[in-house]
C-alpha cells in the first residue's frame, strides 16, 4: 500500500536538544510539506519542498530546518531555537505543488517537552 | 496577510440533524479543498472545488464554491456518529495553500 510514514509517533525533547522527525513516502510524489497543528489553530505550514534538493520556508519556519536529499524523504529537525515546540506535526505530500493536487497526510508525530 | 476564516469553531448536533461549516476568504481563490480529520487521526482529502458556483455531492455531503470564489460551504444531511471529526477547508491563492482553523463536529446520540 502506498502512503506516508511518519516516525516516531511520540517524541520527547529535553531543553536545548535538537530532535528530528522522519517522513517517508512511497507515492512517488514530488512535493512534500511539514505542518504544525496546535489546538484550535488549524494547520500552519513550516516548510515545503517541490523537488529534490530544494525547499522553501512556510509561514512559521523559525526554529526548524529540513532537508530533501531523496524524493521519498523529507525529515524535519526541531532545533533548540524553537522555544515552544510542543505540538502535533504532520507531514504531507502531493503529486506536485501545482493547483488541483490533493495532499496526503501521514499519521503525525506528537512532540512534547520534558 | 491572507486568511481563510472558518466558522463555527465547534458544533454540537443531535444525531440525524444537519450540519454546515463555512469558509470565507478575503481574496479570490483558485480552488478550495476540504479535508476531514477524525479524532486522533490525520486530515484526509474529501473534495476539491474549482469553478465559480460549483456544487458537488458525496452521499450526504454537499460542497459549494461561491460565485465570487471567496467562500465555500460543506453541508452534511442527517448526521451520523461516523461524521464526528474536524472539517478543514484549504484555499489556494497563487502559490499558497491556506488552511482554515477547522470546525469540530460533535454528534450527540
PDB file of C-alpha atoms in Angstrom:
ATOM      1  CA  UNK A   1       0.000   0.000   0.000  1.00  0.00           C
ATOM      2  CA  UNK A   2       1.317   3.438  -0.897  1.00  0.00           C
ATOM      3  CA  UNK A   3       1.395   6.067   1.765  1.00  0.00           C
ATOM      4  CA  UNK A   4       3.276   8.359   4.074  1.00  0.00           C
ATOM      5  CA  UNK A   5       5.066   7.065   7.138  1.00  0.00           C
ATOM      6  CA  UNK A   6       5.958   9.365   9.996  1.00  0.00           C
ATOM      7  CA  UNK A   7       8.084   8.304  12.933  1.00  0.00           C
ATOM      8  CA  UNK A   8       8.188   8.279  15.809  1.00  0.00           C
ATOM      9  CA  UNK A   9       4.544   8.598  16.820  1.00  0.00           C
ATOM     10  CA  UNK A  10       5.516  10.264  20.121  1.00  0.00           C
ATOM     11  CA  UNK A  11       8.708  12.175  20.852  1.00  0.00           C
ATOM     12  CA  UNK A  12      10.035  13.944  23.907  1.00  0.00           C
ATOM     13  CA  UNK A  13      12.601  16.714  23.790  1.00  0.00           C
ATOM     14  CA  UNK A  14      14.853  17.975  26.530  1.00  0.00           C
ATOM     15  CA  UNK A  15      15.763  21.612  26.876  1.00  0.00           C
ATOM     16  CA  UNK A  16      18.496  22.640  24.425  1.00  0.00           C
ATOM     17  CA  UNK A  17      18.145  19.492  22.363  1.00  0.00           C
ATOM     18  CA  UNK A  18      17.583  19.143  18.650  1.00  0.00           C
ATOM     19  CA  UNK A  19      15.226  16.388  17.522  1.00  0.00           C
ATOM     20  CA  UNK A  20      14.488  15.043  14.055  1.00  0.00           C
ATOM     21  CA  UNK A  21      11.117  13.839  12.844  1.00  0.00           C
ATOM     22  CA  UNK A  22      11.084  11.352   9.999  1.00  0.00           C
ATOM     23  CA  UNK A  23       8.759  11.444   6.987  1.00  0.00           C
ATOM     24  CA  UNK A  24       8.932   8.896   4.176  1.00  0.00           C
ATOM     25  CA  UNK A  25       6.561   8.482   1.228  1.00  0.00           C
ATOM     26  CA  UNK A  26       6.308   5.789  -1.442  1.00  0.00           C
ATOM     27  CA  UNK A  27       3.720   7.590  -3.539  1.00  0.00           C
ATOM     28  CA  UNK A  28       6.327   8.936  -5.982  1.00  0.00           C
ATOM     29  CA  UNK A  29       5.143  12.452  -5.153  1.00  0.00           C
ATOM     30  CA  UNK A  30       7.325  15.423  -5.995  1.00  0.00           C
ATOM     31  CA  UNK A  31       6.014  17.833  -3.353  1.00  0.00           C
ATOM     32  CA  UNK A  32       6.257  17.347   0.394  1.00  0.00           C
ATOM     33  CA  UNK A  33       5.165  19.527   3.307  1.00  0.00           C
ATOM     34  CA  UNK A  34       5.507  19.891   7.052  1.00  0.00           C
ATOM     35  CA  UNK A  35       2.688  21.340   9.127  1.00  0.00           C
ATOM     36  CA  UNK A  36       2.333  22.126  12.780  1.00  0.00           C
ATOM     37  CA  UNK A  37      -1.067  21.656  14.414  1.00  0.00           C
ATOM     38  CA  UNK A  38      -1.934  23.268  17.729  1.00  0.00           C
ATOM     39  CA  UNK A  39      -5.363  23.020  19.380  1.00  0.00           C
ATOM     40  CA  UNK A  40      -7.749  25.471  17.776  1.00  0.00           C
ATOM     41  CA  UNK A  41      -5.079  26.717  15.341  1.00  0.00           C
ATOM     42  CA  UNK A  42      -5.624  24.525  12.327  1.00  0.00           C
ATOM     43  CA  UNK A  43      -2.609  23.635  10.193  1.00  0.00           C
ATOM     44  CA  UNK A  44       0.316  26.009   9.821  1.00  0.00           C
ATOM     45  CA  UNK A  45       2.932  25.432   7.145  1.00  0.00           C
ATOM     46  CA  UNK A  46       6.528  25.105   8.359  1.00  0.00           C
ATOM     47  CA  UNK A  47       8.447  24.127   5.207  1.00  0.00           C
ATOM     48  CA  UNK A  48       7.683  22.659   1.830  1.00  0.00           C
ATOM     49  CA  UNK A  49       9.674  21.106  -0.980  1.00  0.00           C
ATOM     50  CA  UNK A  50       8.667  20.900  -4.614  1.00  0.00           C
ATOM     51  CA  UNK A  51      11.591  18.830  -5.787  1.00  0.00           C
ATOM     52  CA  UNK A  52      14.691  17.047  -4.525  1.00  0.00           C
ATOM     53  CA  UNK A  53      17.400  19.338  -3.130  1.00  0.00           C
ATOM     54  CA  UNK A  54      15.033  22.280  -2.979  1.00  0.00           C
ATOM     55  CA  UNK A  55      12.807  23.553  -0.168  1.00  0.00           C
ATOM     56  CA  UNK A  56      11.083  26.766   0.851  1.00  0.00           C
ATOM     57  CA  UNK A  57      10.094  28.333   4.150  1.00  0.00           C
ATOM     58  CA  UNK A  58       6.468  28.345   5.092  1.00  0.00           C
ATOM     59  CA  UNK A  59       4.698  30.664   7.500  1.00  0.00           C
ATOM     60  CA  UNK A  60       6.412  29.503  10.714  1.00  0.00           C
ATOM     61  CA  UNK A  61       9.878  28.257   9.698  1.00  0.00           C
ATOM     62  CA  UNK A  62      11.848  29.842  12.558  1.00  0.00           C
ATOM     63  CA  UNK A  63      13.437  27.228  14.807  1.00  0.00           C
ATOM     64  CA  UNK A  64      13.029  24.441  12.253  1.00  0.00           C
ATOM     65  CA  UNK A  65      15.183  23.004   9.467  1.00  0.00           C
ATOM     66  CA  UNK A  66      14.619  20.450   6.726  1.00  0.00           C
ATOM     67  CA  UNK A  67      16.461  18.575   4.004  1.00  0.00           C
ATOM     68  CA  UNK A  68      15.320  16.868   0.809  1.00  0.00           C
ATOM     69  CA  UNK A  69      18.192  14.662  -0.344  1.00  0.00           C
ATOM     70  CA  UNK A  70      15.878  11.953  -1.654  1.00  0.00           C
ATOM     71  CA  UNK A  71      12.461  12.175  -3.294  1.00  0.00           C
ATOM     72  CA  UNK A  72      10.987   9.803  -0.720  1.00  0.00           C
ATOM     73  CA  UNK A  73      12.269  11.516   2.398  1.00  0.00           C
ATOM     74  CA  UNK A  74      11.705  14.942   3.987  1.00  0.00           C
ATOM     75  CA  UNK A  75      12.944  14.970   7.609  1.00  0.00           C
ATOM     76  CA  UNK A  76      12.181  17.889   9.900  1.00  0.00           C
ATOM     77  CA  UNK A  77      14.578  18.985  12.648  1.00  0.00           C
ATOM     78  CA  UNK A  78      13.156  20.919  15.565  1.00  0.00           C
ATOM     79  CA  UNK A  79      16.076  22.912  16.881  1.00  0.00           C
ATOM     80  CA  UNK A  80      16.697  24.296  20.346  1.00  0.00           C
ATOM     81  CA  UNK A  81      15.842  27.710  18.894  1.00  0.00           C
ATOM     82  CA  UNK A  82      12.197  26.674  18.718  1.00  0.00           C
ATOM     83  CA  UNK A  83      11.047  27.778  22.166  1.00  0.00           C
ATOM     84  CA  UNK A  84       7.566  26.317  22.026  1.00  0.00           C
ATOM     85  CA  UNK A  85       7.898  23.017  20.164  1.00  0.00           C
ATOM     86  CA  UNK A  86       5.090  21.106  21.862  1.00  0.00           C
ATOM     87  CA  UNK A  87       2.619  20.330  19.071  1.00  0.00           C
ATOM     88  CA  UNK A  88       1.339  17.727  16.645  1.00  0.00           C
ATOM     89  CA  UNK A  89       3.494  17.627  13.491  1.00  0.00           C
ATOM     90  CA  UNK A  90       2.021  16.442  10.224  1.00  0.00           C
ATOM     91  CA  UNK A  91       3.902  15.583   7.058  1.00  0.00           C
ATOM     92  CA  UNK A  92       2.077  15.593   3.729  1.00  0.00           C
ATOM     93  CA  UNK A  93       2.837  15.015   0.078  1.00  0.00           C
ATOM     94  CA  UNK A  94       1.192  15.765  -3.239  1.00  0.00           C
ATOM     95  CA  UNK A  95       1.942  14.764  -6.799  1.00  0.00           C
ATOM     96  CA  UNK A  96       3.178  18.295  -7.431  1.00  0.00           C
ATOM     97  CA  UNK A  97       2.638  21.695  -5.904  1.00  0.00           C
ATOM     98  CA  UNK A  98       0.539  22.713  -8.860  1.00  0.00           C
ATOM     99  CA  UNK A  99      -3.134  23.620  -8.478  1.00  0.00           C
ATOM    100  CA  UNK A 100      -5.565  20.805  -8.005  1.00  0.00           C
ATOM    101  CA  UNK A 101      -3.271  18.417  -6.194  1.00  0.00           C
ATOM    102  CA  UNK A 102      -4.747  16.966  -3.004  1.00  0.00           C
ATOM    103  CA  UNK A 103      -2.398  16.436  -0.105  1.00  0.00           C
ATOM    104  CA  UNK A 104      -1.915  13.043   1.508  1.00  0.00           C
ATOM    105  CA  UNK A 105      -1.037  13.163   5.194  1.00  0.00           C
ATOM    106  CA  UNK A 106       0.921  10.887   7.477  1.00  0.00           C
ATOM    107  CA  UNK A 107      -0.313   9.855  10.927  1.00  0.00           C
ATOM    108  CA  UNK A 108       1.678  12.598  12.637  1.00  0.00           C
ATOM    109  CA  UNK A 109       4.271  12.894  15.396  1.00  0.00           C
ATOM    110  CA  UNK A 110       3.315  14.328  18.766  1.00  0.00           C
ATOM    111  CA  UNK A 111       6.253  16.223  20.266  1.00  0.00           C
ATOM    112  CA  UNK A 112       6.412  17.163  23.931  1.00  0.00           C
ATOM    113  CA  UNK A 113       8.938  18.910  26.149  1.00  0.00           C
ATOM    114  CA  UNK A 114      10.413  17.068  29.131  1.00  0.00           C
TER     115      UNK A 114
ATOM    116  CA  UNK B   1      -1.936  38.560   5.430  1.00  0.00           C
ATOM    117  CA  UNK B   2      -4.148  36.242   3.513  1.00  0.00           C
ATOM    118  CA  UNK B   3      -6.590  34.368   5.677  1.00  0.00           C
ATOM    119  CA  UNK B   4      -9.246  31.754   5.333  1.00  0.00           C
ATOM    120  CA  UNK B   5     -11.798  32.127   8.094  1.00  0.00           C
ATOM    121  CA  UNK B   6     -13.829  29.088   9.037  1.00  0.00           C
ATOM    122  CA  UNK B   7     -16.956  29.094  11.204  1.00  0.00           C
ATOM    123  CA  UNK B   8     -18.182  27.846  13.521  1.00  0.00           C
ATOM    124  CA  UNK B   9     -15.187  26.619  15.518  1.00  0.00           C
ATOM    125  CA  UNK B  10     -17.308  23.970  17.254  1.00  0.00           C
ATOM    126  CA  UNK B  11     -20.710  22.469  16.534  1.00  0.00           C
ATOM    127  CA  UNK B  12     -22.733  20.019  18.587  1.00  0.00           C
ATOM    128  CA  UNK B  13     -25.686  18.413  16.816  1.00  0.00           C
ATOM    129  CA  UNK B  14     -28.115  15.644  17.632  1.00  0.00           C
ATOM    130  CA  UNK B  15     -27.643  12.566  15.510  1.00  0.00           C
ATOM    131  CA  UNK B  16     -29.878  12.948  12.468  1.00  0.00           C
ATOM    132  CA  UNK B  17     -29.687  16.751  12.380  1.00  0.00           C
ATOM    133  CA  UNK B  18     -27.972  18.653   9.587  1.00  0.00           C
ATOM    134  CA  UNK B  19     -24.595  20.411   9.903  1.00  0.00           C
ATOM    135  CA  UNK B  20     -22.945  23.186   7.919  1.00  0.00           C
ATOM    136  CA  UNK B  21     -19.482  24.733   8.098  1.00  0.00           C
ATOM    137  CA  UNK B  22     -18.460  27.849   6.205  1.00  0.00           C
ATOM    138  CA  UNK B  23     -15.167  29.166   4.844  1.00  0.00           C
ATOM    139  CA  UNK B  24     -14.573  32.778   3.866  1.00  0.00           C
ATOM    140  CA  UNK B  25     -11.558  34.307   2.203  1.00  0.00           C
ATOM    141  CA  UNK B  26     -10.617  37.965   1.929  1.00  0.00           C
ATOM    142  CA  UNK B  27      -9.321  37.345  -1.593  1.00  0.00           C
ATOM    143  CA  UNK B  28     -10.406  35.316  -4.614  1.00  0.00           C
ATOM    144  CA  UNK B  29      -9.218  31.717  -4.513  1.00  0.00           C
ATOM    145  CA  UNK B  30      -8.048  29.498  -7.377  1.00  0.00           C
ATOM    146  CA  UNK B  31      -9.647  26.489  -5.769  1.00  0.00           C
ATOM    147  CA  UNK B  32     -10.727  25.188  -2.403  1.00  0.00           C
ATOM    148  CA  UNK B  33     -10.214  21.770  -0.892  1.00  0.00           C
ATOM    149  CA  UNK B  34     -11.987  20.122   2.035  1.00  0.00           C
ATOM    150  CA  UNK B  35     -10.407  17.675   4.471  1.00  0.00           C
ATOM    151  CA  UNK B  36     -11.750  15.636   7.385  1.00  0.00           C
ATOM    152  CA  UNK B  37      -9.692  14.757  10.452  1.00  0.00           C
ATOM    153  CA  UNK B  38     -11.098  12.118  12.795  1.00  0.00           C
ATOM    154  CA  UNK B  39     -10.195  12.447  16.492  1.00  0.00           C
ATOM    155  CA  UNK B  40      -6.608  11.262  16.941  1.00  0.00           C
ATOM    156  CA  UNK B  41      -6.149  10.910  13.184  1.00  0.00           C
ATOM    157  CA  UNK B  42      -4.745  12.847  10.282  1.00  0.00           C
ATOM    158  CA  UNK B  43      -6.531  15.014   7.691  1.00  0.00           C
ATOM    159  CA  UNK B  44      -7.995  13.095   4.767  1.00  0.00           C
ATOM    160  CA  UNK B  45      -8.814  14.782   1.472  1.00  0.00           C
ATOM    161  CA  UNK B  46     -12.533  14.891   0.692  1.00  0.00           C
ATOM    162  CA  UNK B  47     -13.002  17.021  -2.402  1.00  0.00           C
ATOM    163  CA  UNK B  48     -11.809  19.984  -4.451  1.00  0.00           C
ATOM    164  CA  UNK B  49     -13.892  22.774  -5.967  1.00  0.00           C
ATOM    165  CA  UNK B  50     -12.516  24.872  -8.808  1.00  0.00           C
ATOM    166  CA  UNK B  51     -15.296  26.609 -10.727  1.00  0.00           C
ATOM    167  CA  UNK B  52     -17.324  29.608  -9.648  1.00  0.00           C
ATOM    168  CA  UNK B  53     -20.666  28.463  -8.219  1.00  0.00           C
ATOM    169  CA  UNK B  54     -19.648  24.809  -8.305  1.00  0.00           C
ATOM    170  CA  UNK B  55     -21.665  22.304  -6.284  1.00  0.00           C
ATOM    171  CA  UNK B  56     -20.511  18.747  -5.651  1.00  0.00           C
ATOM    172  CA  UNK B  57     -22.133  15.963  -3.672  1.00  0.00           C
ATOM    173  CA  UNK B  58     -20.744  12.921  -1.928  1.00  0.00           C
ATOM    174  CA  UNK B  59     -23.622  10.915  -0.479  1.00  0.00           C
ATOM    175  CA  UNK B  60     -24.862  13.049   2.449  1.00  0.00           C
ATOM    176  CA  UNK B  61     -22.185  15.736   1.961  1.00  0.00           C
ATOM    177  CA  UNK B  62     -22.778  18.765  -0.278  1.00  0.00           C
ATOM    178  CA  UNK B  63     -19.936  21.144  -1.105  1.00  0.00           C
ATOM    179  CA  UNK B  64     -20.392  24.598  -2.623  1.00  0.00           C
ATOM    180  CA  UNK B  65     -17.990  27.196  -4.007  1.00  0.00           C
ATOM    181  CA  UNK B  66     -19.293  30.751  -4.102  1.00  0.00           C
ATOM    182  CA  UNK B  67     -19.847  32.737  -7.271  1.00  0.00           C
ATOM    183  CA  UNK B  68     -17.019  35.120  -6.376  1.00  0.00           C
ATOM    184  CA  UNK B  69     -14.735  32.206  -5.395  1.00  0.00           C
ATOM    185  CA  UNK B  70     -14.238  33.753  -1.968  1.00  0.00           C
ATOM    186  CA  UNK B  71     -16.383  31.436   0.118  1.00  0.00           C
ATOM    187  CA  UNK B  72     -17.330  27.808   0.390  1.00  0.00           C
ATOM    188  CA  UNK B  73     -19.530  25.589   2.489  1.00  0.00           C
ATOM    189  CA  UNK B  74     -19.835  21.954   3.478  1.00  0.00           C
ATOM    190  CA  UNK B  75     -23.293  20.695   4.417  1.00  0.00           C
ATOM    191  CA  UNK B  76     -23.956  17.279   5.934  1.00  0.00           C
ATOM    192  CA  UNK B  77     -27.519  15.988   5.825  1.00  0.00           C
ATOM    193  CA  UNK B  78     -28.806  13.743   8.621  1.00  0.00           C
ATOM    194  CA  UNK B  79     -25.549  13.433  10.555  1.00  0.00           C
ATOM    195  CA  UNK B  80     -24.336  10.061  11.793  1.00  0.00           C
ATOM    196  CA  UNK B  81     -21.833   9.190  14.519  1.00  0.00           C
ATOM    197  CA  UNK B  82     -19.268   8.425  11.822  1.00  0.00           C
ATOM    198  CA  UNK B  83     -19.318  12.115  10.833  1.00  0.00           C
ATOM    199  CA  UNK B  84     -17.535  13.089  14.057  1.00  0.00           C
ATOM    200  CA  UNK B  85     -14.284  14.957  13.461  1.00  0.00           C
ATOM    201  CA  UNK B  86     -12.836  18.262  12.392  1.00  0.00           C
ATOM    202  CA  UNK B  87     -13.544  19.571   8.907  1.00  0.00           C
ATOM    203  CA  UNK B  88     -10.947  21.851   7.321  1.00  0.00           C
ATOM    204  CA  UNK B  89     -11.115  23.931   4.203  1.00  0.00           C
ATOM    205  CA  UNK B  90      -7.900  24.840   2.372  1.00  0.00           C
ATOM    206  CA  UNK B  91      -7.941  27.684  -0.096  1.00  0.00           C
ATOM    207  CA  UNK B  92      -5.395  28.153  -2.821  1.00  0.00           C
ATOM    208  CA  UNK B  93      -4.243  31.654  -3.790  1.00  0.00           C
ATOM    209  CA  UNK B  94      -1.363  31.864  -6.282  1.00  0.00           C
ATOM    210  CA  UNK B  95       1.252  29.520  -4.902  1.00  0.00           C
ATOM    211  CA  UNK B  96      -0.039  29.458  -1.336  1.00  0.00           C
ATOM    212  CA  UNK B  97      -2.365  26.964   0.293  1.00  0.00           C
ATOM    213  CA  UNK B  98      -4.074  28.365   3.379  1.00  0.00           C
ATOM    214  CA  UNK B  99      -5.927  26.121   5.797  1.00  0.00           C
ATOM    215  CA  UNK B 100      -8.864  27.319   7.836  1.00  0.00           C
ATOM    216  CA  UNK B 101      -8.780  26.567  11.568  1.00  0.00           C
ATOM    217  CA  UNK B 102     -11.410  23.873  11.161  1.00  0.00           C
ATOM    218  CA  UNK B 103     -14.856  23.147  12.543  1.00  0.00           C
ATOM    219  CA  UNK B 104     -15.029  20.399  15.149  1.00  0.00           C
ATOM    220  CA  UNK B 105     -18.264  18.420  14.831  1.00  0.00           C
ATOM    221  CA  UNK B 106     -19.572  16.540  17.827  1.00  0.00           C
ATOM    222  CA  UNK B 107     -22.590  14.264  17.495  1.00  0.00           C
ATOM    223  CA  UNK B 108     -24.940  13.810  20.437  1.00  0.00           C
ATOM    224  CA  UNK B 109     -26.557  10.339  20.435  1.00  0.00           C
TER     225      UNK B 109
END
